[in-house]
Amino acid sequence: MSTKKPNITVIANLKGGSGKSTVTFNLGLWLLNMGQDVVVYDLDPQGTLSDLAEIRAEEEYEPAITAYQNKRNLIKHLQSHSGQVLVDVGASNMEAMKKAISVANQVIIPVPPSQPDVWATQRFLQIVDTVRGKKKGPKLYTFVNRADTHYAVTESDETEELLGQLPNITLIPHRLCQRTIYRHSLSEGLGIFELSRSGKAVEEFSTFAKAIFPKIKAKS
Ligand SMILES: Nc1ncnc2c1ncn2[C@@H]1O[C@H](COP(=O)(O)OP(=O)(O)OP(=O)(O)O)[C@@H](O)[C@H]1O
Ligand SMILES: [Mg+2]
């Protein structure tokens, strides 16, 4: 076991399809490309991240992703690393979600642009409150994922405004738009910037990732 503490980032919320696995996977690859040690925990029985790690291993894509599934001593296991630990977890495993939140340094909550998703985020924050009790708890971030790209559609602006009003949580003002490259790259076991080095999605994601990990600089 390492003596240096890990930096544990949980990507979670209660609603399905908000982009937890997609964001975790792309953040993992972004961190690896920045020269960080990264392990990923896939605490969702659907096993999306485990499948993605498996495809990369089969295709011999570099960098490889190390993905763990739920462990009996989950909290100890999460804390046994020294680098970046990313945790993908949804409502299908509330027990694991609460354990991960209890040891997280930060929790990131992707929210698609809709009112029910904002309501679900408020409920999720209540769960975080019960987990942290009187302790300081993790730093909480939220952002709009799958934002509409058309200027006339106002849901993303409205959702962002509502998220900005929630207490004790930081709104990341860099939304990720709904872009087909996320689905295309994911189905091949690739990150978006492995499919394309430039483009709007890649620019958006880099800006977003830097906002979450401001201290991490590209390796020279
Ligand atoms: N910004 C985006 N643009 C386009 N497609 C996206 C974006 N984010 C996620 N998706 C796609 O939406 C679908 C659902 O995303 P994902 O599986 O990451 O969500 P999830 O929150 O992990 O869902 P679940 O709760 O079922 O685990 C996937 O096909 C994914 O590629
Ligand atoms: Mg998922």
PDB file of C-alpha atoms and ligand atoms in Angstrom:
ATOM      1  CA  MET A   1       0.000   0.000   0.000  1.00  0.00           C
ATOM      2  CA  SER A   2       1.271   3.469  -0.886  1.00  0.00           C
ATOM      3  CA  THR A   3       1.814   6.163   1.755  1.00  0.00           C
ATOM      4  CA  LYS A   4       0.814   8.993  -0.581  1.00  0.00           C
ATOM      5  CA  LYS A   5      -2.910   9.674  -0.525  1.00  0.00           C
ATOM      6  CA  PRO A   6      -4.958   9.260  -3.712  1.00  0.00           C
ATOM      7  CA  ASN A   7      -7.039  12.032  -5.230  1.00  0.00           C
ATOM      8  CA  ILE A   8     -10.491  10.451  -5.416  1.00  0.00           C
ATOM      9  CA  THR A   9     -12.968  11.901  -7.925  1.00  0.00           C
ATOM     10  CA  VAL A  10     -16.475  10.449  -7.974  1.00  0.00           C
ATOM     11  CA  ILE A  11     -18.652  11.045 -11.035  1.00  0.00           C
ATOM     12  CA  ALA A  12     -22.223  10.445  -9.970  1.00  0.00           C
ATOM     13  CA  ASN A  13     -25.855  11.386  -9.955  1.00  0.00           C
ATOM     14  CA  LEU A  14     -29.183   9.630  -9.637  1.00  0.00           C
ATOM     15  CA  LYS A  15     -30.466   9.729 -13.194  1.00  0.00           C
ATOM     16  CA  GLY A  16     -29.311   7.362 -15.902  1.00  0.00           C
ATOM     17  CA  GLY A  17     -27.870   8.459 -19.217  1.00  0.00           C
ATOM     18  CA  SER A  18     -26.455  11.759 -17.997  1.00  0.00           C
ATOM     19  CA  GLY A  19     -22.980  10.871 -19.231  1.00  0.00           C
ATOM     20  CA  LYS A  20     -21.261   9.581 -16.071  1.00  0.00           C
ATOM     21  CA  SER A  21     -19.442   6.734 -17.812  1.00  0.00           C
ATOM     22  CA  THR A  22     -18.583   8.810 -20.892  1.00  0.00           C
ATOM     23  CA  VAL A  23     -17.158  11.617 -18.761  1.00  0.00           C
ATOM     24  CA  THR A  24     -15.272   9.225 -16.445  1.00  0.00           C
ATOM     25  CA  PHE A  25     -13.724   7.396 -19.395  1.00  0.00           C
ATOM     26  CA  ASN A  26     -12.633  10.563 -21.192  1.00  0.00           C
ATOM     27  CA  LEU A  27     -11.344  12.146 -17.974  1.00  0.00           C
ATOM     28  CA  GLY A  28      -9.353   8.966 -17.273  1.00  0.00           C
ATOM     29  CA  LEU A  29      -7.714   9.097 -20.694  1.00  0.00           C
ATOM     30  CA  TRP A  30      -7.123  12.848 -20.388  1.00  0.00           C
ATOM     31  CA  LEU A  31      -5.350  12.329 -17.030  1.00  0.00           C
ATOM     32  CA  LEU A  32      -3.294   9.430 -18.399  1.00  0.00           C
ATOM     33  CA  ASN A  33      -2.223  11.628 -21.292  1.00  0.00           C
ATOM     34  CA  MET A  34      -1.166  14.258 -18.773  1.00  0.00           C
ATOM     35  CA  GLY A  35       1.207  11.673 -17.309  1.00  0.00           C
ATOM     36  CA  GLN A  36      -0.891  10.903 -14.214  1.00  0.00           C
ATOM     37  CA  ASP A  37      -1.272   7.504 -12.570  1.00  0.00           C
ATOM     38  CA  VAL A  38      -4.944   6.655 -12.995  1.00  0.00           C
ATOM     39  CA  VAL A  39      -7.210   3.852 -11.858  1.00  0.00           C
ATOM     40  CA  VAL A  40     -10.914   3.741 -12.539  1.00  0.00           C
ATOM     41  CA  TYR A  41     -13.638   2.121 -10.427  1.00  0.00           C
ATOM     42  CA  ASP A  42     -16.718   0.888 -12.221  1.00  0.00           C
ATOM     43  CA  LEU A  43     -19.292   0.544  -9.456  1.00  0.00           C
ATOM     44  CA  ASP A  44     -22.214   0.222 -11.835  1.00  0.00           C
ATOM     45  CA  PRO A  45     -23.425  -3.352 -12.472  1.00  0.00           C
ATOM     46  CA  GLN A  46     -23.901  -2.366 -16.143  1.00  0.00           C
ATOM     47  CA  GLY A  47     -20.092  -2.475 -16.364  1.00  0.00           C
ATOM     48  CA  THR A  48     -19.685   0.156 -19.093  1.00  0.00           C
ATOM     49  CA  LEU A  49     -16.198   1.176 -17.992  1.00  0.00           C
ATOM     50  CA  SER A  50     -15.091  -2.420 -17.502  1.00  0.00           C
ATOM     51  CA  ASP A  51     -16.218  -3.141 -21.071  1.00  0.00           C
ATOM     52  CA  LEU A  52     -14.321  -0.120 -22.359  1.00  0.00           C
ATOM     53  CA  ALA A  53     -11.146  -1.144 -20.495  1.00  0.00           C
ATOM     54  CA  GLU A  54     -11.539  -4.640 -21.955  1.00  0.00           C
ATOM     55  CA  ILE A  55     -11.886  -3.365 -25.535  1.00  0.00           C
ATOM     56  CA  ARG A  56      -8.731  -1.280 -25.092  1.00  0.00           C
ATOM     57  CA  ALA A  57      -6.853  -4.323 -23.767  1.00  0.00           C
ATOM     58  CA  GLU A  58      -8.065  -6.532 -26.635  1.00  0.00           C
ATOM     59  CA  GLU A  59      -7.196  -3.907 -29.253  1.00  0.00           C
ATOM     60  CA  GLU A  60      -3.933  -3.131 -27.451  1.00  0.00           C
ATOM     61  CA  TYR A  61      -4.770   0.565 -27.333  1.00  0.00           C
ATOM     62  CA  GLU A  62      -2.337   2.663 -25.328  1.00  0.00           C
ATOM     63  CA  PRO A  63      -2.624   3.899 -22.664  1.00  0.00           C
ATOM     64  CA  ALA A  64      -4.404   0.941 -21.101  1.00  0.00           C
ATOM     65  CA  ILE A  65      -7.103   1.667 -18.526  1.00  0.00           C
ATOM     66  CA  THR A  66      -7.084  -0.159 -15.207  1.00  0.00           C
ATOM     67  CA  ALA A  67     -10.704  -0.660 -14.164  1.00  0.00           C
ATOM     68  CA  TYR A  68     -11.801  -2.242 -10.892  1.00  0.00           C
ATOM     69  CA  GLN A  69     -15.310  -3.367 -10.103  1.00  0.00           C
ATOM     70  CA  ASN A  70     -16.987  -3.254  -6.708  1.00  0.00           C
ATOM     71  CA  LYS A  71     -14.819  -4.654  -3.908  1.00  0.00           C
ATOM     72  CA  ARG A  72     -15.726  -6.130  -0.561  1.00  0.00           C
ATOM     73  CA  ASN A  73     -13.522  -3.627   1.288  1.00  0.00           C
ATOM     74  CA  LEU A  74     -14.366  -0.836  -1.118  1.00  0.00           C
ATOM     75  CA  ILE A  75     -13.322   2.116   1.048  1.00  0.00           C
ATOM     76  CA  LYS A  76      -9.911   0.608   1.870  1.00  0.00           C
ATOM     77  CA  HIS A  77      -9.452  -0.416  -1.735  1.00  0.00           C
ATOM     78  CA  LEU A  78     -10.216   3.104  -2.993  1.00  0.00           C
ATOM     79  CA  GLN A  79      -7.743   4.554  -0.519  1.00  0.00           C
ATOM     80  CA  SER A  80      -4.975   2.081  -1.343  1.00  0.00           C
ATOM     81  CA  HIS A  81      -3.779   3.998  -4.429  1.00  0.00           C
ATOM     82  CA  SER A  82      -1.493   6.994  -4.688  1.00  0.00           C
ATOM     83  CA  GLY A  83      -2.523   8.716  -7.944  1.00  0.00           C
ATOM     84  CA  GLN A  84      -5.816   9.742  -9.505  1.00  0.00           C
ATOM     85  CA  VAL A  85      -8.796   7.533  -8.687  1.00  0.00           C
ATOM     86  CA  LEU A  86     -11.943   8.016 -10.779  1.00  0.00           C
ATOM     87  CA  VAL A  87     -15.194   6.402  -9.674  1.00  0.00           C
ATOM     88  CA  ASP A  88     -18.214   5.903 -11.944  1.00  0.00           C
ATOM     89  CA  VAL A  89     -21.310   5.115  -9.935  1.00  0.00           C
ATOM     90  CA  GLY A  90     -25.049   5.382 -10.419  1.00  0.00           C
ATOM     91  CA  ALA A  91     -28.258   4.870  -8.485  1.00  0.00           C
ATOM     92  CA  SER A  92     -28.280   1.135  -9.177  1.00  0.00           C
ATOM     93  CA  ASN A  93     -25.738   0.698  -6.384  1.00  0.00           C
ATOM     94  CA  MET A  94     -26.562   3.211  -3.664  1.00  0.00           C
ATOM     95  CA  GLU A  95     -24.432   1.489  -1.042  1.00  0.00           C
ATOM     96  CA  ALA A  96     -21.300   1.713  -3.188  1.00  0.00           C
ATOM     97  CA  MET A  97     -22.202   5.279  -4.142  1.00  0.00           C
ATOM     98  CA  LYS A  98     -22.363   6.338  -0.493  1.00  0.00           C
ATOM     99  CA  LYS A  99     -19.090   4.617   0.352  1.00  0.00           C
ATOM    100  CA  ALA A 100     -17.322   6.306  -2.563  1.00  0.00           C
ATOM    101  CA  ILE A 101     -18.736   9.720  -1.620  1.00  0.00           C
ATOM    102  CA  SER A 102     -17.608   9.223   1.991  1.00  0.00           C
ATOM    103  CA  VAL A 103     -13.935   9.115   0.917  1.00  0.00           C
ATOM    104  CA  ALA A 104     -14.073  11.349  -2.167  1.00  0.00           C
ATOM    105  CA  ASN A 105     -12.022  14.525  -2.521  1.00  0.00           C
ATOM    106  CA  GLN A 106     -14.454  15.771  -5.129  1.00  0.00           C
ATOM    107  CA  VAL A 107     -17.769  14.721  -6.631  1.00  0.00           C
ATOM    108  CA  ILE A 108     -18.693  15.740 -10.162  1.00  0.00           C
ATOM    109  CA  ILE A 109     -22.338  15.717 -11.189  1.00  0.00           C
ATOM    110  CA  PRO A 110     -23.154  15.789 -14.911  1.00  0.00           C
ATOM    111  CA  VAL A 111     -26.632  17.150 -15.576  1.00  0.00           C
ATOM    112  CA  PRO A 112     -28.443  17.043 -18.927  1.00  0.00           C
ATOM    113  CA  PRO A 113     -30.501  20.142 -19.705  1.00  0.00           C
ATOM    114  CA  SER A 114     -33.922  19.347 -18.284  1.00  0.00           C
ATOM    115  CA  GLN A 115     -35.972  20.194 -15.216  1.00  0.00           C
ATOM    116  CA  PRO A 116     -36.265  16.557 -14.005  1.00  0.00           C
ATOM    117  CA  ASP A 117     -32.484  16.315 -14.119  1.00  0.00           C
ATOM    118  CA  VAL A 118     -32.183  19.417 -11.928  1.00  0.00           C
ATOM    119  CA  TRP A 119     -34.687  17.916  -9.463  1.00  0.00           C
ATOM    120  CA  ALA A 120     -32.712  14.674  -9.414  1.00  0.00           C
ATOM    121  CA  THR A 121     -29.542  16.678  -8.731  1.00  0.00           C
ATOM    122  CA  GLN A 122     -31.210  18.318  -5.716  1.00  0.00           C
ATOM    123  CA  ARG A 123     -32.137  14.876  -4.380  1.00  0.00           C
ATOM    124  CA  PHE A 124     -28.630  13.669  -4.995  1.00  0.00           C
ATOM    125  CA  LEU A 125     -27.235  16.603  -2.974  1.00  0.00           C
ATOM    126  CA  GLN A 126     -29.473  15.566  -0.065  1.00  0.00           C
ATOM    127  CA  ILE A 127     -27.878  12.124  -0.205  1.00  0.00           C
ATOM    128  CA  VAL A 128     -24.406  13.690  -0.198  1.00  0.00           C
ATOM    129  CA  ASP A 129     -25.449  15.691   2.892  1.00  0.00           C
ATOM    130  CA  THR A 130     -26.518  12.561   4.763  1.00  0.00           C
ATOM    131  CA  VAL A 131     -23.241  10.844   3.861  1.00  0.00           C
ATOM    132  CA  ARG A 132     -21.011  13.681   5.020  1.00  0.00           C
ATOM    133  CA  GLY A 133     -23.013  14.407   8.182  1.00  0.00           C
ATOM    134  CA  LYS A 134     -21.031  16.915  10.244  1.00  0.00           C
ATOM    135  CA  LYS A 135     -17.817  16.332   8.301  1.00  0.00           C
ATOM    136  CA  LYS A 136     -16.622  18.807   5.669  1.00  0.00           C
ATOM    137  CA  GLY A 137     -17.141  16.264   2.912  1.00  0.00           C
ATOM    138  CA  PRO A 138     -15.958  16.373  -0.686  1.00  0.00           C
ATOM    139  CA  LYS A 139     -15.923  19.435  -2.910  1.00  0.00           C
ATOM    140  CA  LEU A 140     -18.972  19.321  -5.174  1.00  0.00           C
ATOM    141  CA  TYR A 141     -19.046  20.319  -8.830  1.00  0.00           C
ATOM    142  CA  THR A 142     -21.845  20.255 -11.341  1.00  0.00           C
ATOM    143  CA  PHE A 143     -22.025  21.047 -15.049  1.00  0.00           C
ATOM    144  CA  VAL A 144     -24.388  20.746 -17.999  1.00  0.00           C
ATOM    145  CA  ASN A 145     -23.650  17.745 -20.186  1.00  0.00           C
ATOM    146  CA  ARG A 146     -25.304  16.996 -23.521  1.00  0.00           C
ATOM    147  CA  ALA A 147     -26.082  20.686 -23.989  1.00  0.00           C
ATOM    148  CA  ASP A 148     -27.941  21.574 -27.164  1.00  0.00           C
ATOM    149  CA  THR A 149     -25.761  23.213 -29.804  1.00  0.00           C
ATOM    150  CA  HIS A 150     -28.536  25.299 -31.324  1.00  0.00           C
ATOM    151  CA  TYR A 151     -28.628  28.860 -29.992  1.00  0.00           C
ATOM    152  CA  ALA A 152     -32.445  29.001 -30.056  1.00  0.00           C
ATOM    153  CA  VAL A 153     -32.796  26.122 -27.581  1.00  0.00           C
ATOM    154  CA  THR A 154     -32.702  27.683 -24.131  1.00  0.00           C
ATOM    155  CA  GLU A 155     -32.872  24.600 -21.864  1.00  0.00           C
ATOM    156  CA  SER A 156     -29.109  24.502 -21.312  1.00  0.00           C
ATOM    157  CA  ASP A 157     -29.025  28.167 -20.219  1.00  0.00           C
ATOM    158  CA  GLU A 158     -31.986  27.582 -17.903  1.00  0.00           C
ATOM    159  CA  THR A 159     -30.485  24.414 -16.433  1.00  0.00           C
ATOM    160  CA  GLU A 160     -27.149  26.136 -15.889  1.00  0.00           C
ATOM    161  CA  GLU A 161     -28.872  29.022 -14.152  1.00  0.00           C
ATOM    162  CA  LEU A 162     -30.734  26.673 -11.798  1.00  0.00           C
ATOM    163  CA  LEU A 163     -27.576  24.672 -11.058  1.00  0.00           C
ATOM    164  CA  GLY A 164     -25.774  27.930 -10.277  1.00  0.00           C
ATOM    165  CA  GLN A 165     -28.345  28.673  -7.575  1.00  0.00           C
ATOM    166  CA  LEU A 166     -27.850  25.407  -5.687  1.00  0.00           C
ATOM    167  CA  PRO A 167     -26.087  25.827  -2.335  1.00  0.00           C
ATOM    168  CA  ASN A 168     -22.631  24.412  -1.510  1.00  0.00           C
ATOM    169  CA  ILE A 169     -21.839  23.323  -5.030  1.00  0.00           C
ATOM    170  CA  THR A 170     -19.639  24.894  -7.698  1.00  0.00           C
ATOM    171  CA  LEU A 171     -21.034  25.217 -11.206  1.00  0.00           C
ATOM    172  CA  ILE A 172     -18.366  24.503 -13.805  1.00  0.00           C
ATOM    173  CA  PRO A 173     -19.219  27.113 -16.437  1.00  0.00           C
ATOM    174  CA  HIS A 174     -17.915  24.950 -19.272  1.00  0.00           C
ATOM    175  CA  ARG A 175     -20.691  22.784 -20.635  1.00  0.00           C
ATOM    176  CA  LEU A 176     -20.165  19.754 -22.786  1.00  0.00           C
ATOM    177  CA  CYS A 177     -22.425  19.848 -25.824  1.00  0.00           C
ATOM    178  CA  GLN A 178     -24.300  16.956 -27.350  1.00  0.00           C
ATOM    179  CA  ARG A 179     -21.789  15.819 -29.991  1.00  0.00           C
ATOM    180  CA  THR A 180     -21.801  12.574 -31.959  1.00  0.00           C
ATOM    181  CA  ILE A 181     -18.057  12.034 -31.441  1.00  0.00           C
ATOM    182  CA  TYR A 182     -18.768  10.914 -27.842  1.00  0.00           C
ATOM    183  CA  ARG A 183     -20.885   7.982 -29.046  1.00  0.00           C
ATOM    184  CA  HIS A 184     -18.654   7.141 -32.000  1.00  0.00           C
ATOM    185  CA  SER A 185     -15.450   7.091 -29.978  1.00  0.00           C
ATOM    186  CA  LEU A 186     -17.022   5.250 -27.043  1.00  0.00           C
ATOM    187  CA  SER A 187     -18.255   2.415 -29.244  1.00  0.00           C
ATOM    188  CA  GLU A 188     -14.661   1.826 -30.345  1.00  0.00           C
ATOM    189  CA  GLY A 189     -13.150   2.007 -26.874  1.00  0.00           C
ATOM    190  CA  LEU A 190     -11.529   5.345 -27.667  1.00  0.00           C
ATOM    191  CA  GLY A 191     -11.509   8.761 -26.047  1.00  0.00           C
ATOM    192  CA  ILE A 192     -12.808  11.674 -28.125  1.00  0.00           C
ATOM    193  CA  PHE A 193      -9.315  13.125 -28.609  1.00  0.00           C
ATOM    194  CA  GLU A 194      -8.028   9.761 -29.831  1.00  0.00           C
ATOM    195  CA  LEU A 195     -10.549   9.943 -32.668  1.00  0.00           C
ATOM    196  CA  SER A 196      -9.869  13.593 -33.419  1.00  0.00           C
ATOM    197  CA  ARG A 197      -7.029  15.808 -32.158  1.00  0.00           C
ATOM    198  CA  SER A 198      -9.037  18.970 -32.654  1.00  0.00           C
ATOM    199  CA  GLY A 199     -12.618  20.121 -33.024  1.00  0.00           C
ATOM    200  CA  LYS A 200     -15.237  21.641 -30.799  1.00  0.00           C
ATOM    201  CA  ALA A 201     -15.839  18.580 -28.617  1.00  0.00           C
ATOM    202  CA  VAL A 202     -12.113  18.181 -27.912  1.00  0.00           C
ATOM    203  CA  GLU A 203     -11.722  21.893 -27.103  1.00  0.00           C
ATOM    204  CA  GLU A 204     -14.760  21.829 -24.812  1.00  0.00           C
ATOM    205  CA  PHE A 205     -13.587  18.722 -23.021  1.00  0.00           C
ATOM    206  CA  SER A 206     -10.033  20.024 -22.470  1.00  0.00           C
ATOM    207  CA  THR A 207     -11.372  23.263 -20.985  1.00  0.00           C
ATOM    208  CA  PHE A 208     -13.727  21.274 -18.765  1.00  0.00           C
ATOM    209  CA  ALA A 209     -11.008  18.843 -17.602  1.00  0.00           C
ATOM    210  CA  LYS A 210      -8.611  21.695 -16.775  1.00  0.00           C
ATOM    211  CA  ALA A 211     -11.331  23.309 -14.642  1.00  0.00           C
ATOM    212  CA  ILE A 212     -11.642  20.106 -12.600  1.00  0.00           C
ATOM    213  CA  PHE A 213      -7.906  19.437 -12.369  1.00  0.00           C
ATOM    214  CA  PRO A 214      -6.392  22.953 -12.428  1.00  0.00           C
ATOM    215  CA  LYS A 215      -3.044  21.831 -10.960  1.00  0.00           C
ATOM    216  CA  ILE A 216      -2.339  19.245 -13.618  1.00  0.00           C
ATOM    217  CA  LYS A 217      -0.111  20.402 -16.439  1.00  0.00           C
ATOM    218  CA  ALA A 218       0.749  18.536 -19.650  1.00  0.00           C
ATOM    219  CA  LYS A 219       3.937  16.460 -19.418  1.00  0.00           C
ATOM    220  CA  SER A 220       6.791  18.088 -21.319  1.00  0.00           C
TER     221      SER A 220
HETATM  222  N1  LIG B   1     -21.839  15.210 -24.422  1.00  0.00           N
HETATM  223  C1  LIG B   1     -22.353  14.153 -25.063  1.00  0.00           C
HETATM  224  N2  LIG B   1     -22.658  14.239 -26.383  1.00  0.00           N
HETATM  225  C2  LIG B   1     -23.184  13.185 -27.038  1.00  0.00           C
HETATM  226  N3  LIG B   1     -23.444  11.995 -26.502  1.00  0.00           N
HETATM  227  C3  LIG B   1     -23.164  11.860 -25.174  1.00  0.00           C
HETATM  228  C4  LIG B   1     -22.597  12.903 -24.384  1.00  0.00           C
HETATM  229  N4  LIG B   1     -22.425  12.443 -23.122  1.00  0.00           N
HETATM  230  C5  LIG B   1     -22.862  11.170 -23.126  1.00  0.00           C
HETATM  231  N5  LIG B   1     -23.305  10.818 -24.339  1.00  0.00           N
HETATM  232  C6  LIG B   1     -23.878   9.524 -24.782  1.00  0.00           C
HETATM  233  O1  LIG B   1     -25.076   9.307 -24.069  1.00  0.00           O
HETATM  234  C7  LIG B   1     -25.214   7.929 -23.735  1.00  0.00           C
HETATM  235  C8  LIG B   1     -25.328   7.784 -22.223  1.00  0.00           C
HETATM  236  O2  LIG B   1     -24.087   8.194 -21.654  1.00  0.00           O
HETATM  237  P1  LIG B   1     -23.412   7.353 -20.476  1.00  0.00           P
HETATM  238  O3  LIG B   1     -23.541   5.891 -20.712  1.00  0.00           O
HETATM  239  O4  LIG B   1     -22.055   7.911 -20.286  1.00  0.00           O
HETATM  240  O5  LIG B   1     -24.355   7.821 -19.286  1.00  0.00           O
HETATM  241  P2  LIG B   1     -24.411   7.236 -17.806  1.00  0.00           P
HETATM  242  O6  LIG B   1     -24.796   8.384 -16.934  1.00  0.00           O
HETATM  243  O7  LIG B   1     -23.165   6.526 -17.486  1.00  0.00           O
HETATM  244  O8  LIG B   1     -25.631   6.237 -17.946  1.00  0.00           O
HETATM  245  P3  LIG B   1     -26.031   5.045 -16.933  1.00  0.00           P
HETATM  246  O9  LIG B   1     -26.729   5.722 -15.791  1.00  0.00           O
HETATM  247  O10 LIG B   1     -26.950   4.201 -17.767  1.00  0.00           O
HETATM  248  O11 LIG B   1     -24.769   4.372 -16.510  1.00  0.00           O
HETATM  249  C9  LIG B   1     -24.005   7.224 -24.343  1.00  0.00           C
HETATM  250  O12 LIG B   1     -24.332   6.724 -25.602  1.00  0.00           O
HETATM  251  C10 LIG B   1     -22.986   8.352 -24.468  1.00  0.00           C
HETATM  252  O13 LIG B   1     -22.031   8.118 -25.476  1.00  0.00           O
HETATM  253 MG    MG B   2     -22.842   4.547 -16.927  1.00  0.00          MG
END
